[in-house]
């Protein structure tokens, strides 16, 4: 067996156990979504690296918690040139909430991704978002809905879908399920280690027609250029922008990465 599909880390098991228990909404959510690919094109046209900046108050691999107002963080990220935002809504391990996402989406004009561990259709019916995340690895477990069914259910409600992968085999599964926005997570959910080579390797199997996002472990302008060089249409960055523990300038942290391809960048 490929070791990338081996046992998942205990922290991740705990996230999944909580996700299995979480009930969804009882009323069907429908959304008029802001286009993610259009937001990426607009950033590119303006000379900015298309970047999804993530509001993640804490995580199992983070020391400390950022407690500033998420709406202020969101506004600072957009001021720093973020093309889109990602908001964790997982409450038990990431300090997120649906209410935070709702407030953020009201405050900004850019598309907002709901970052959560969706395993069942009803879990789509929690909050309006422009994009929802579906993680291939977790939808291969027993007792979850099928990826293809969830993709269809999400689109029926108006959501765009980001399908997250970590291996070539998962990319294939994502494409078979009809994914047109694919993320490659540099973080291995079995070991929780980050390796940017993952994107470089796995991106080769993603066709050019798909919107491709490099996720996790991107910290420096050099990392940005490396992922873009390997074919990333956009990047998903959390920790380097949130900078947990330190109280740094989130606008500047964002700008440093969205400017990574401009001439004056050192
Ligand atoms: O903080 P980082 O290393 O920049 O990573 C952001 C994002 O990719 C990461 O938070 C993430 C990727 N996939 C996920 C799935 C669920 C929760 C979180 C994630």
PDB file of C-alpha atoms and ligand atoms in Angstrom:
ATOM      1  CA  UNK A   1       0.000   0.000   0.000  1.00  0.00           C
ATOM      2  CA  UNK A   2       1.190   3.515  -0.854  1.00  0.00           C
ATOM      3  CA  UNK A   3       2.221   5.027   2.506  1.00  0.00           C
ATOM      4  CA  UNK A   4       0.345   8.245   1.722  1.00  0.00           C
ATOM      5  CA  UNK A   5      -2.891   6.347   2.234  1.00  0.00           C
ATOM      6  CA  UNK A   6      -1.724   4.864   5.529  1.00  0.00           C
ATOM      7  CA  UNK A   7      -3.110   5.649   8.970  1.00  0.00           C
ATOM      8  CA  UNK A   8      -3.867   9.274   9.640  1.00  0.00           C
ATOM      9  CA  UNK A   9      -2.365  11.216  12.525  1.00  0.00           C
ATOM     10  CA  UNK A  10      -4.228  11.043  15.891  1.00  0.00           C
ATOM     11  CA  UNK A  11      -4.915  14.802  15.755  1.00  0.00           C
ATOM     12  CA  UNK A  12      -6.599  14.316  12.400  1.00  0.00           C
ATOM     13  CA  UNK A  13      -8.540  11.292  13.683  1.00  0.00           C
ATOM     14  CA  UNK A  14      -9.882  13.537  16.400  1.00  0.00           C
ATOM     15  CA  UNK A  15     -10.935  16.175  13.844  1.00  0.00           C
ATOM     16  CA  UNK A  16     -12.706  13.505  11.828  1.00  0.00           C
ATOM     17  CA  UNK A  17     -14.439  11.992  14.855  1.00  0.00           C
ATOM     18  CA  UNK A  18     -15.857  15.424  15.681  1.00  0.00           C
ATOM     19  CA  UNK A  19     -16.853  15.969  12.040  1.00  0.00           C
ATOM     20  CA  UNK A  20     -18.754  12.689  11.945  1.00  0.00           C
ATOM     21  CA  UNK A  21     -20.837  13.804  14.929  1.00  0.00           C
ATOM     22  CA  UNK A  22     -21.576  17.323  13.721  1.00  0.00           C
ATOM     23  CA  UNK A  23     -25.125  17.675  12.496  1.00  0.00           C
ATOM     24  CA  UNK A  24     -25.799  19.848   9.498  1.00  0.00           C
ATOM     25  CA  UNK A  25     -28.522  22.375   8.919  1.00  0.00           C
ATOM     26  CA  UNK A  26     -32.150  21.459   8.455  1.00  0.00           C
ATOM     27  CA  UNK A  27     -32.908  24.118   5.843  1.00  0.00           C
ATOM     28  CA  UNK A  28     -31.276  23.876   2.457  1.00  0.00           C
ATOM     29  CA  UNK A  29     -28.800  26.694   1.833  1.00  0.00           C
ATOM     30  CA  UNK A  30     -28.615  28.285  -1.608  1.00  0.00           C
ATOM     31  CA  UNK A  31     -26.007  30.794  -2.617  1.00  0.00           C
ATOM     32  CA  UNK A  32     -25.290  33.254  -5.404  1.00  0.00           C
ATOM     33  CA  UNK A  33     -21.550  32.636  -5.485  1.00  0.00           C
ATOM     34  CA  UNK A  34     -18.795  35.108  -6.345  1.00  0.00           C
ATOM     35  CA  UNK A  35     -16.600  33.467  -8.986  1.00  0.00           C
ATOM     36  CA  UNK A  36     -13.270  32.201  -7.687  1.00  0.00           C
ATOM     37  CA  UNK A  37     -11.594  31.775 -11.117  1.00  0.00           C
ATOM     38  CA  UNK A  38     -12.697  35.310 -12.057  1.00  0.00           C
ATOM     39  CA  UNK A  39     -11.176  36.663  -8.839  1.00  0.00           C
ATOM     40  CA  UNK A  40      -7.889  34.911  -9.670  1.00  0.00           C
ATOM     41  CA  UNK A  41      -7.912  36.348 -13.211  1.00  0.00           C
ATOM     42  CA  UNK A  42      -8.583  39.809 -11.879  1.00  0.00           C
ATOM     43  CA  UNK A  43      -5.651  39.586  -9.450  1.00  0.00           C
ATOM     44  CA  UNK A  44      -3.384  38.353 -12.210  1.00  0.00           C
ATOM     45  CA  UNK A  45      -4.486  41.178 -14.518  1.00  0.00           C
ATOM     46  CA  UNK A  46      -3.609  43.619 -11.749  1.00  0.00           C
ATOM     47  CA  UNK A  47      -0.105  42.183 -11.407  1.00  0.00           C
ATOM     48  CA  UNK A  48      -0.809  40.355  -8.136  1.00  0.00           C
ATOM     49  CA  UNK A  49      -0.176  36.706  -7.433  1.00  0.00           C
ATOM     50  CA  UNK A  50      -3.637  35.141  -6.950  1.00  0.00           C
ATOM     51  CA  UNK A  51      -3.752  34.349  -3.272  1.00  0.00           C
ATOM     52  CA  UNK A  52      -6.370  32.880  -0.956  1.00  0.00           C
ATOM     53  CA  UNK A  53      -5.598  34.184   2.525  1.00  0.00           C
ATOM     54  CA  UNK A  54      -6.858  32.009   5.342  1.00  0.00           C
ATOM     55  CA  UNK A  55      -8.408  33.039   8.639  1.00  0.00           C
ATOM     56  CA  UNK A  56      -7.443  30.224  10.960  1.00  0.00           C
ATOM     57  CA  UNK A  57      -7.484  31.332  14.614  1.00  0.00           C
ATOM     58  CA  UNK A  58      -5.562  28.204  15.640  1.00  0.00           C
ATOM     59  CA  UNK A  59      -4.913  24.609  14.498  1.00  0.00           C
ATOM     60  CA  UNK A  60      -3.508  21.332  15.820  1.00  0.00           C
ATOM     61  CA  UNK A  61      -0.132  22.230  14.284  1.00  0.00           C
ATOM     62  CA  UNK A  62      -0.069  25.825  15.513  1.00  0.00           C
ATOM     63  CA  UNK A  63       1.193  27.233  18.792  1.00  0.00           C
ATOM     64  CA  UNK A  64      -1.047  29.932  20.164  1.00  0.00           C
ATOM     65  CA  UNK A  65      -4.271  31.470  19.010  1.00  0.00           C
ATOM     66  CA  UNK A  66      -4.960  34.690  17.172  1.00  0.00           C
ATOM     67  CA  UNK A  67      -7.868  36.420  18.843  1.00  0.00           C
ATOM     68  CA  UNK A  68      -8.185  39.638  16.791  1.00  0.00           C
ATOM     69  CA  UNK A  69     -11.523  40.352  15.197  1.00  0.00           C
ATOM     70  CA  UNK A  70     -11.740  38.102  12.111  1.00  0.00           C
ATOM     71  CA  UNK A  71     -13.512  40.833  10.143  1.00  0.00           C
ATOM     72  CA  UNK A  72     -10.593  43.172  10.710  1.00  0.00           C
ATOM     73  CA  UNK A  73      -8.152  40.433   9.709  1.00  0.00           C
ATOM     74  CA  UNK A  74     -10.200  39.827   6.553  1.00  0.00           C
ATOM     75  CA  UNK A  75     -10.180  43.499   5.624  1.00  0.00           C
ATOM     76  CA  UNK A  76      -6.428  43.678   6.164  1.00  0.00           C
ATOM     77  CA  UNK A  77      -5.896  40.635   3.951  1.00  0.00           C
ATOM     78  CA  UNK A  78      -7.932  42.177   1.156  1.00  0.00           C
ATOM     79  CA  UNK A  79      -6.038  45.455   1.586  1.00  0.00           C
ATOM     80  CA  UNK A  80      -2.853  43.412   1.155  1.00  0.00           C
ATOM     81  CA  UNK A  81      -4.094  42.154  -2.219  1.00  0.00           C
ATOM     82  CA  UNK A  82      -5.688  38.791  -1.385  1.00  0.00           C
ATOM     83  CA  UNK A  83      -7.874  37.647  -4.308  1.00  0.00           C
ATOM     84  CA  UNK A  84     -10.055  35.515  -2.056  1.00  0.00           C
ATOM     85  CA  UNK A  85     -10.353  34.468   1.588  1.00  0.00           C
ATOM     86  CA  UNK A  86     -10.643  31.151   3.347  1.00  0.00           C
ATOM     87  CA  UNK A  87     -12.410  30.980   6.701  1.00  0.00           C
ATOM     88  CA  UNK A  88     -12.185  27.961   8.990  1.00  0.00           C
ATOM     89  CA  UNK A  89     -15.626  27.087  10.314  1.00  0.00           C
ATOM     90  CA  UNK A  90     -14.497  24.001  12.273  1.00  0.00           C
ATOM     91  CA  UNK A  91     -15.133  24.910  15.937  1.00  0.00           C
ATOM     92  CA  UNK A  92     -13.393  22.194  17.956  1.00  0.00           C
ATOM     93  CA  UNK A  93      -9.816  22.202  16.620  1.00  0.00           C
ATOM     94  CA  UNK A  94      -9.465  25.411  14.584  1.00  0.00           C
ATOM     95  CA  UNK A  95     -11.390  28.002  16.593  1.00  0.00           C
ATOM     96  CA  UNK A  96     -13.739  28.634  13.669  1.00  0.00           C
ATOM     97  CA  UNK A  97     -17.465  29.275  13.366  1.00  0.00           C
ATOM     98  CA  UNK A  98     -20.119  29.672  10.701  1.00  0.00           C
ATOM     99  CA  UNK A  99     -20.963  33.032  12.185  1.00  0.00           C
ATOM    100  CA  UNK A 100     -17.410  34.255  11.596  1.00  0.00           C
ATOM    101  CA  UNK A 101     -17.659  33.277   7.954  1.00  0.00           C
ATOM    102  CA  UNK A 102     -20.997  35.030   7.621  1.00  0.00           C
ATOM    103  CA  UNK A 103     -19.610  38.258   9.074  1.00  0.00           C
ATOM    104  CA  UNK A 104     -16.468  38.100   6.943  1.00  0.00           C
ATOM    105  CA  UNK A 105     -18.424  37.462   3.742  1.00  0.00           C
ATOM    106  CA  UNK A 106     -20.638  40.443   4.484  1.00  0.00           C
ATOM    107  CA  UNK A 107     -17.656  42.702   5.038  1.00  0.00           C
ATOM    108  CA  UNK A 108     -15.669  41.955   1.853  1.00  0.00           C
ATOM    109  CA  UNK A 109     -16.375  41.664  -1.898  1.00  0.00           C
ATOM    110  CA  UNK A 110     -13.989  38.808  -2.665  1.00  0.00           C
ATOM    111  CA  UNK A 111     -15.024  35.131  -2.803  1.00  0.00           C
ATOM    112  CA  UNK A 112     -14.943  33.327   0.540  1.00  0.00           C
ATOM    113  CA  UNK A 113     -14.081  29.641   0.921  1.00  0.00           C
ATOM    114  CA  UNK A 114     -15.616  27.646   3.749  1.00  0.00           C
ATOM    115  CA  UNK A 115     -12.849  25.538   5.243  1.00  0.00           C
ATOM    116  CA  UNK A 116     -14.344  22.614   7.120  1.00  0.00           C
ATOM    117  CA  UNK A 117     -14.529  18.847   7.167  1.00  0.00           C
ATOM    118  CA  UNK A 118     -17.715  18.158   5.265  1.00  0.00           C
ATOM    119  CA  UNK A 119     -18.622  14.457   5.248  1.00  0.00           C
ATOM    120  CA  UNK A 120     -22.388  14.569   4.690  1.00  0.00           C
ATOM    121  CA  UNK A 121     -24.730  16.543   2.489  1.00  0.00           C
ATOM    122  CA  UNK A 122     -26.565  18.228   5.381  1.00  0.00           C
ATOM    123  CA  UNK A 123     -23.246  19.724   6.511  1.00  0.00           C
ATOM    124  CA  UNK A 124     -23.420  21.884   3.369  1.00  0.00           C
ATOM    125  CA  UNK A 125     -26.525  23.533   4.800  1.00  0.00           C
ATOM    126  CA  UNK A 126     -24.800  25.513   7.530  1.00  0.00           C
ATOM    127  CA  UNK A 127     -23.819  28.842   5.981  1.00  0.00           C
ATOM    128  CA  UNK A 128     -23.612  30.602   2.624  1.00  0.00           C
ATOM    129  CA  UNK A 129     -20.111  30.606   1.162  1.00  0.00           C
ATOM    130  CA  UNK A 130     -18.784  31.090  -2.371  1.00  0.00           C
ATOM    131  CA  UNK A 131     -16.722  27.931  -2.308  1.00  0.00           C
ATOM    132  CA  UNK A 132     -16.778  24.806  -0.142  1.00  0.00           C
ATOM    133  CA  UNK A 133     -13.888  22.466   0.498  1.00  0.00           C
ATOM    134  CA  UNK A 134     -14.192  18.710  -0.029  1.00  0.00           C
ATOM    135  CA  UNK A 135     -11.206  16.587   0.994  1.00  0.00           C
ATOM    136  CA  UNK A 136     -10.745  13.420  -1.070  1.00  0.00           C
ATOM    137  CA  UNK A 137      -8.864  11.574   1.666  1.00  0.00           C
ATOM    138  CA  UNK A 138     -11.696  11.956   4.169  1.00  0.00           C
ATOM    139  CA  UNK A 139     -14.434  10.973   1.751  1.00  0.00           C
ATOM    140  CA  UNK A 140     -12.827   7.592   1.276  1.00  0.00           C
ATOM    141  CA  UNK A 141     -13.582   6.641   4.869  1.00  0.00           C
ATOM    142  CA  UNK A 142     -16.533   4.408   5.735  1.00  0.00           C
ATOM    143  CA  UNK A 143     -19.772   6.128   6.607  1.00  0.00           C
ATOM    144  CA  UNK A 144     -19.293   9.294   4.579  1.00  0.00           C
ATOM    145  CA  UNK A 145     -21.117  10.458   1.471  1.00  0.00           C
ATOM    146  CA  UNK A 146     -19.535   9.906  -1.937  1.00  0.00           C
ATOM    147  CA  UNK A 147     -17.297  12.638  -3.337  1.00  0.00           C
ATOM    148  CA  UNK A 148     -19.238  12.800  -6.637  1.00  0.00           C
ATOM    149  CA  UNK A 149     -22.568  13.029  -4.819  1.00  0.00           C
ATOM    150  CA  UNK A 150     -21.266  15.799  -2.573  1.00  0.00           C
ATOM    151  CA  UNK A 151     -19.830  17.737  -5.526  1.00  0.00           C
ATOM    152  CA  UNK A 152     -23.232  17.554  -7.221  1.00  0.00           C
ATOM    153  CA  UNK A 153     -25.103  18.442  -4.024  1.00  0.00           C
ATOM    154  CA  UNK A 154     -22.838  21.452  -3.449  1.00  0.00           C
ATOM    155  CA  UNK A 155     -23.256  22.715  -7.018  1.00  0.00           C
ATOM    156  CA  UNK A 156     -27.025  22.278  -6.816  1.00  0.00           C
ATOM    157  CA  UNK A 157     -26.947  24.764  -3.962  1.00  0.00           C
ATOM    158  CA  UNK A 158     -24.833  27.244  -5.952  1.00  0.00           C
ATOM    159  CA  UNK A 159     -21.481  26.584  -4.261  1.00  0.00           C
ATOM    160  CA  UNK A 160     -18.245  26.264  -6.210  1.00  0.00           C
ATOM    161  CA  UNK A 161     -16.214  23.310  -4.997  1.00  0.00           C
ATOM    162  CA  UNK A 162     -12.524  23.086  -4.167  1.00  0.00           C
ATOM    163  CA  UNK A 163     -11.508  19.434  -4.094  1.00  0.00           C
ATOM    164  CA  UNK A 164      -8.396  18.858  -1.973  1.00  0.00           C
ATOM    165  CA  UNK A 165      -5.870  16.168  -2.878  1.00  0.00           C
ATOM    166  CA  UNK A 166      -2.449  15.038  -1.710  1.00  0.00           C
ATOM    167  CA  UNK A 167      -1.470  12.295  -4.187  1.00  0.00           C
ATOM    168  CA  UNK A 168      -1.750  11.554  -7.917  1.00  0.00           C
ATOM    169  CA  UNK A 169      -4.366   8.878  -7.160  1.00  0.00           C
ATOM    170  CA  UNK A 170      -6.470  11.430  -5.290  1.00  0.00           C
ATOM    171  CA  UNK A 171      -6.217  13.842  -8.230  1.00  0.00           C
ATOM    172  CA  UNK A 172      -7.616  11.111 -10.431  1.00  0.00           C
ATOM    173  CA  UNK A 173     -10.495  10.580  -8.000  1.00  0.00           C
ATOM    174  CA  UNK A 174     -11.139  14.334  -7.935  1.00  0.00           C
ATOM    175  CA  UNK A 175     -11.216  14.564 -11.737  1.00  0.00           C
ATOM    176  CA  UNK A 176     -13.518  11.548 -12.002  1.00  0.00           C
ATOM    177  CA  UNK A 177     -15.881  13.322  -9.613  1.00  0.00           C
ATOM    178  CA  UNK A 178     -15.921  16.295 -12.003  1.00  0.00           C
ATOM    179  CA  UNK A 179     -13.739  18.687 -10.013  1.00  0.00           C
ATOM    180  CA  UNK A 180     -12.795  21.877 -11.881  1.00  0.00           C
ATOM    181  CA  UNK A 181     -10.988  23.508  -8.954  1.00  0.00           C
ATOM    182  CA  UNK A 182      -8.363  21.249  -7.393  1.00  0.00           C
ATOM    183  CA  UNK A 183      -6.090  21.905  -4.430  1.00  0.00           C
ATOM    184  CA  UNK A 184      -2.912  19.993  -3.724  1.00  0.00           C
ATOM    185  CA  UNK A 185      -2.179  20.054   0.000  1.00  0.00           C
ATOM    186  CA  UNK A 186       1.532  20.047   0.777  1.00  0.00           C
ATOM    187  CA  UNK A 187       0.671  18.831   4.259  1.00  0.00           C
ATOM    188  CA  UNK A 188       0.542  15.070   4.690  1.00  0.00           C
ATOM    189  CA  UNK A 189      -2.466  14.286   6.864  1.00  0.00           C
ATOM    190  CA  UNK A 190      -0.896  11.027   7.978  1.00  0.00           C
ATOM    191  CA  UNK A 191       2.195  12.637   9.479  1.00  0.00           C
ATOM    192  CA  UNK A 192       1.188  16.306   9.516  1.00  0.00           C
ATOM    193  CA  UNK A 193       4.482  17.178   7.847  1.00  0.00           C
ATOM    194  CA  UNK A 194       4.709  19.780   5.090  1.00  0.00           C
ATOM    195  CA  UNK A 195       6.779  19.286   1.945  1.00  0.00           C
ATOM    196  CA  UNK A 196       6.497  21.698  -0.991  1.00  0.00           C
ATOM    197  CA  UNK A 197       7.753  18.965  -3.288  1.00  0.00           C
ATOM    198  CA  UNK A 198       4.308  17.391  -2.969  1.00  0.00           C
ATOM    199  CA  UNK A 199       2.777  20.112  -5.118  1.00  0.00           C
ATOM    200  CA  UNK A 200       5.632  19.971  -7.608  1.00  0.00           C
ATOM    201  CA  UNK A 201       5.087  16.255  -8.088  1.00  0.00           C
ATOM    202  CA  UNK A 202       1.302  15.962  -7.904  1.00  0.00           C
ATOM    203  CA  UNK A 203       0.538  19.059 -10.024  1.00  0.00           C
ATOM    204  CA  UNK A 204       1.909  17.219 -13.073  1.00  0.00           C
ATOM    205  CA  UNK A 205      -1.212  15.076 -13.190  1.00  0.00           C
ATOM    206  CA  UNK A 206      -3.644  18.009 -13.163  1.00  0.00           C
ATOM    207  CA  UNK A 207      -4.847  19.135 -16.624  1.00  0.00           C
ATOM    208  CA  UNK A 208      -4.430  22.801 -17.546  1.00  0.00           C
ATOM    209  CA  UNK A 209      -8.175  23.342 -17.811  1.00  0.00           C
ATOM    210  CA  UNK A 210      -8.507  22.853 -14.045  1.00  0.00           C
ATOM    211  CA  UNK A 211      -7.982  25.772 -11.639  1.00  0.00           C
ATOM    212  CA  UNK A 212      -5.083  24.553  -9.536  1.00  0.00           C
ATOM    213  CA  UNK A 213      -4.303  25.745  -6.014  1.00  0.00           C
ATOM    214  CA  UNK A 214      -1.154  25.023  -4.003  1.00  0.00           C
ATOM    215  CA  UNK A 215      -2.032  24.657  -0.320  1.00  0.00           C
ATOM    216  CA  UNK A 216      -0.041  24.827   2.936  1.00  0.00           C
ATOM    217  CA  UNK A 217       3.522  25.503   3.931  1.00  0.00           C
ATOM    218  CA  UNK A 218       3.991  28.604   1.767  1.00  0.00           C
ATOM    219  CA  UNK A 219       5.880  31.168   3.827  1.00  0.00           C
ATOM    220  CA  UNK A 220       8.173  33.287   1.679  1.00  0.00           C
ATOM    221  CA  UNK A 221       8.054  35.086  -1.702  1.00  0.00           C
ATOM    222  CA  UNK A 222      10.470  32.407  -2.852  1.00  0.00           C
ATOM    223  CA  UNK A 223       7.980  29.664  -1.891  1.00  0.00           C
ATOM    224  CA  UNK A 224       5.343  31.583  -3.882  1.00  0.00           C
ATOM    225  CA  UNK A 225       7.545  31.666  -6.985  1.00  0.00           C
ATOM    226  CA  UNK A 226       8.388  28.006  -6.551  1.00  0.00           C
ATOM    227  CA  UNK A 227       4.707  26.966  -6.466  1.00  0.00           C
ATOM    228  CA  UNK A 228       3.827  29.261  -9.379  1.00  0.00           C
ATOM    229  CA  UNK A 229       6.733  27.802 -11.338  1.00  0.00           C
ATOM    230  CA  UNK A 230       5.255  24.358 -10.751  1.00  0.00           C
ATOM    231  CA  UNK A 231       1.923  25.463 -12.237  1.00  0.00           C
ATOM    232  CA  UNK A 232      -0.128  26.897  -9.370  1.00  0.00           C
ATOM    233  CA  UNK A 233      -2.890  29.222 -10.578  1.00  0.00           C
ATOM    234  CA  UNK A 234      -3.276  30.380  -6.988  1.00  0.00           C
ATOM    235  CA  UNK A 235      -1.958  29.760  -3.484  1.00  0.00           C
ATOM    236  CA  UNK A 236      -3.686  29.111  -0.192  1.00  0.00           C
ATOM    237  CA  UNK A 237      -1.787  30.630   2.722  1.00  0.00           C
ATOM    238  CA  UNK A 238      -2.694  30.645   6.399  1.00  0.00           C
ATOM    239  CA  UNK A 239       0.055  30.599   8.995  1.00  0.00           C
ATOM    240  CA  UNK A 240       2.528  32.882   7.207  1.00  0.00           C
ATOM    241  CA  UNK A 241      -0.118  35.611   7.061  1.00  0.00           C
ATOM    242  CA  UNK A 242      -1.834  35.043  10.411  1.00  0.00           C
ATOM    243  CA  UNK A 243       1.536  34.743  12.131  1.00  0.00           C
ATOM    244  CA  UNK A 244       0.205  33.188  15.329  1.00  0.00           C
ATOM    245  CA  UNK A 245       1.763  34.362  18.520  1.00  0.00           C
ATOM    246  CA  UNK A 246       3.311  37.451  16.964  1.00  0.00           C
ATOM    247  CA  UNK A 247       1.229  40.538  16.422  1.00  0.00           C
ATOM    248  CA  UNK A 248       2.558  41.432  12.978  1.00  0.00           C
ATOM    249  CA  UNK A 249       0.925  43.463  10.233  1.00  0.00           C
ATOM    250  CA  UNK A 250      -1.414  41.144   8.327  1.00  0.00           C
ATOM    251  CA  UNK A 251      -1.684  43.562   5.379  1.00  0.00           C
ATOM    252  CA  UNK A 252       2.099  43.603   4.961  1.00  0.00           C
ATOM    253  CA  UNK A 253       2.327  39.832   5.403  1.00  0.00           C
ATOM    254  CA  UNK A 254      -0.203  39.413   2.580  1.00  0.00           C
ATOM    255  CA  UNK A 255       1.324  42.059   0.312  1.00  0.00           C
ATOM    256  CA  UNK A 256       4.744  40.474   0.577  1.00  0.00           C
ATOM    257  CA  UNK A 257       3.341  37.313  -1.032  1.00  0.00           C
ATOM    258  CA  UNK A 258       0.964  38.865  -3.588  1.00  0.00           C
ATOM    259  CA  UNK A 259       3.907  41.017  -4.767  1.00  0.00           C
ATOM    260  CA  UNK A 260       6.271  38.057  -5.091  1.00  0.00           C
ATOM    261  CA  UNK A 261       6.377  38.237  -8.890  1.00  0.00           C
ATOM    262  CA  UNK A 262       6.895  41.961  -9.314  1.00  0.00           C
ATOM    263  CA  UNK A 263      10.280  43.313 -10.421  1.00  0.00           C
ATOM    264  CA  UNK A 264      11.128  45.187  -7.276  1.00  0.00           C
ATOM    265  CA  UNK A 265      10.703  42.132  -5.089  1.00  0.00           C
ATOM    266  CA  UNK A 266      13.912  40.958  -3.442  1.00  0.00           C
TER     267      UNK A 266
HETATM  268  O1  LIG B   1      -1.215  27.539   7.421  1.00  0.00           O
HETATM  269  P1  LIG B   1      -0.702  27.069   6.106  1.00  0.00           P
HETATM  270  O2  LIG B   1       0.436  26.113   6.198  1.00  0.00           O
HETATM  271  O3  LIG B   1      -0.393  28.241   5.192  1.00  0.00           O
HETATM  272  O4  LIG B   1      -1.875  26.229   5.404  1.00  0.00           O
HETATM  273  C1  LIG B   1      -3.090  26.810   4.985  1.00  0.00           C
HETATM  274  C2  LIG B   1      -4.068  25.716   4.535  1.00  0.00           C
HETATM  275  O5  LIG B   1      -3.551  25.107   3.380  1.00  0.00           O
HETATM  276  C3  LIG B   1      -4.300  24.676   5.637  1.00  0.00           C
HETATM  277  O6  LIG B   1      -4.843  25.340   6.719  1.00  0.00           O
HETATM  278  C4  LIG B   1      -5.223  23.559   5.191  1.00  0.00           C
HETATM  279  C5  LIG B   1      -5.160  22.884   4.024  1.00  0.00           C
HETATM  280  N1  LIG B   1      -6.146  21.974   3.954  1.00  0.00           N
HETATM  281  C6  LIG B   1      -6.862  22.021   5.068  1.00  0.00           C
HETATM  282  C7  LIG B   1      -7.994  21.296   5.455  1.00  0.00           C
HETATM  283  C8  LIG B   1      -8.570  21.611   6.633  1.00  0.00           C
HETATM  284  C9  LIG B   1      -8.042  22.569   7.484  1.00  0.00           C
HETATM  285  C10 LIG B   1      -6.913  23.294   7.128  1.00  0.00           C
HETATM  286  C11 LIG B   1      -6.333  23.030   5.909  1.00  0.00           C
END
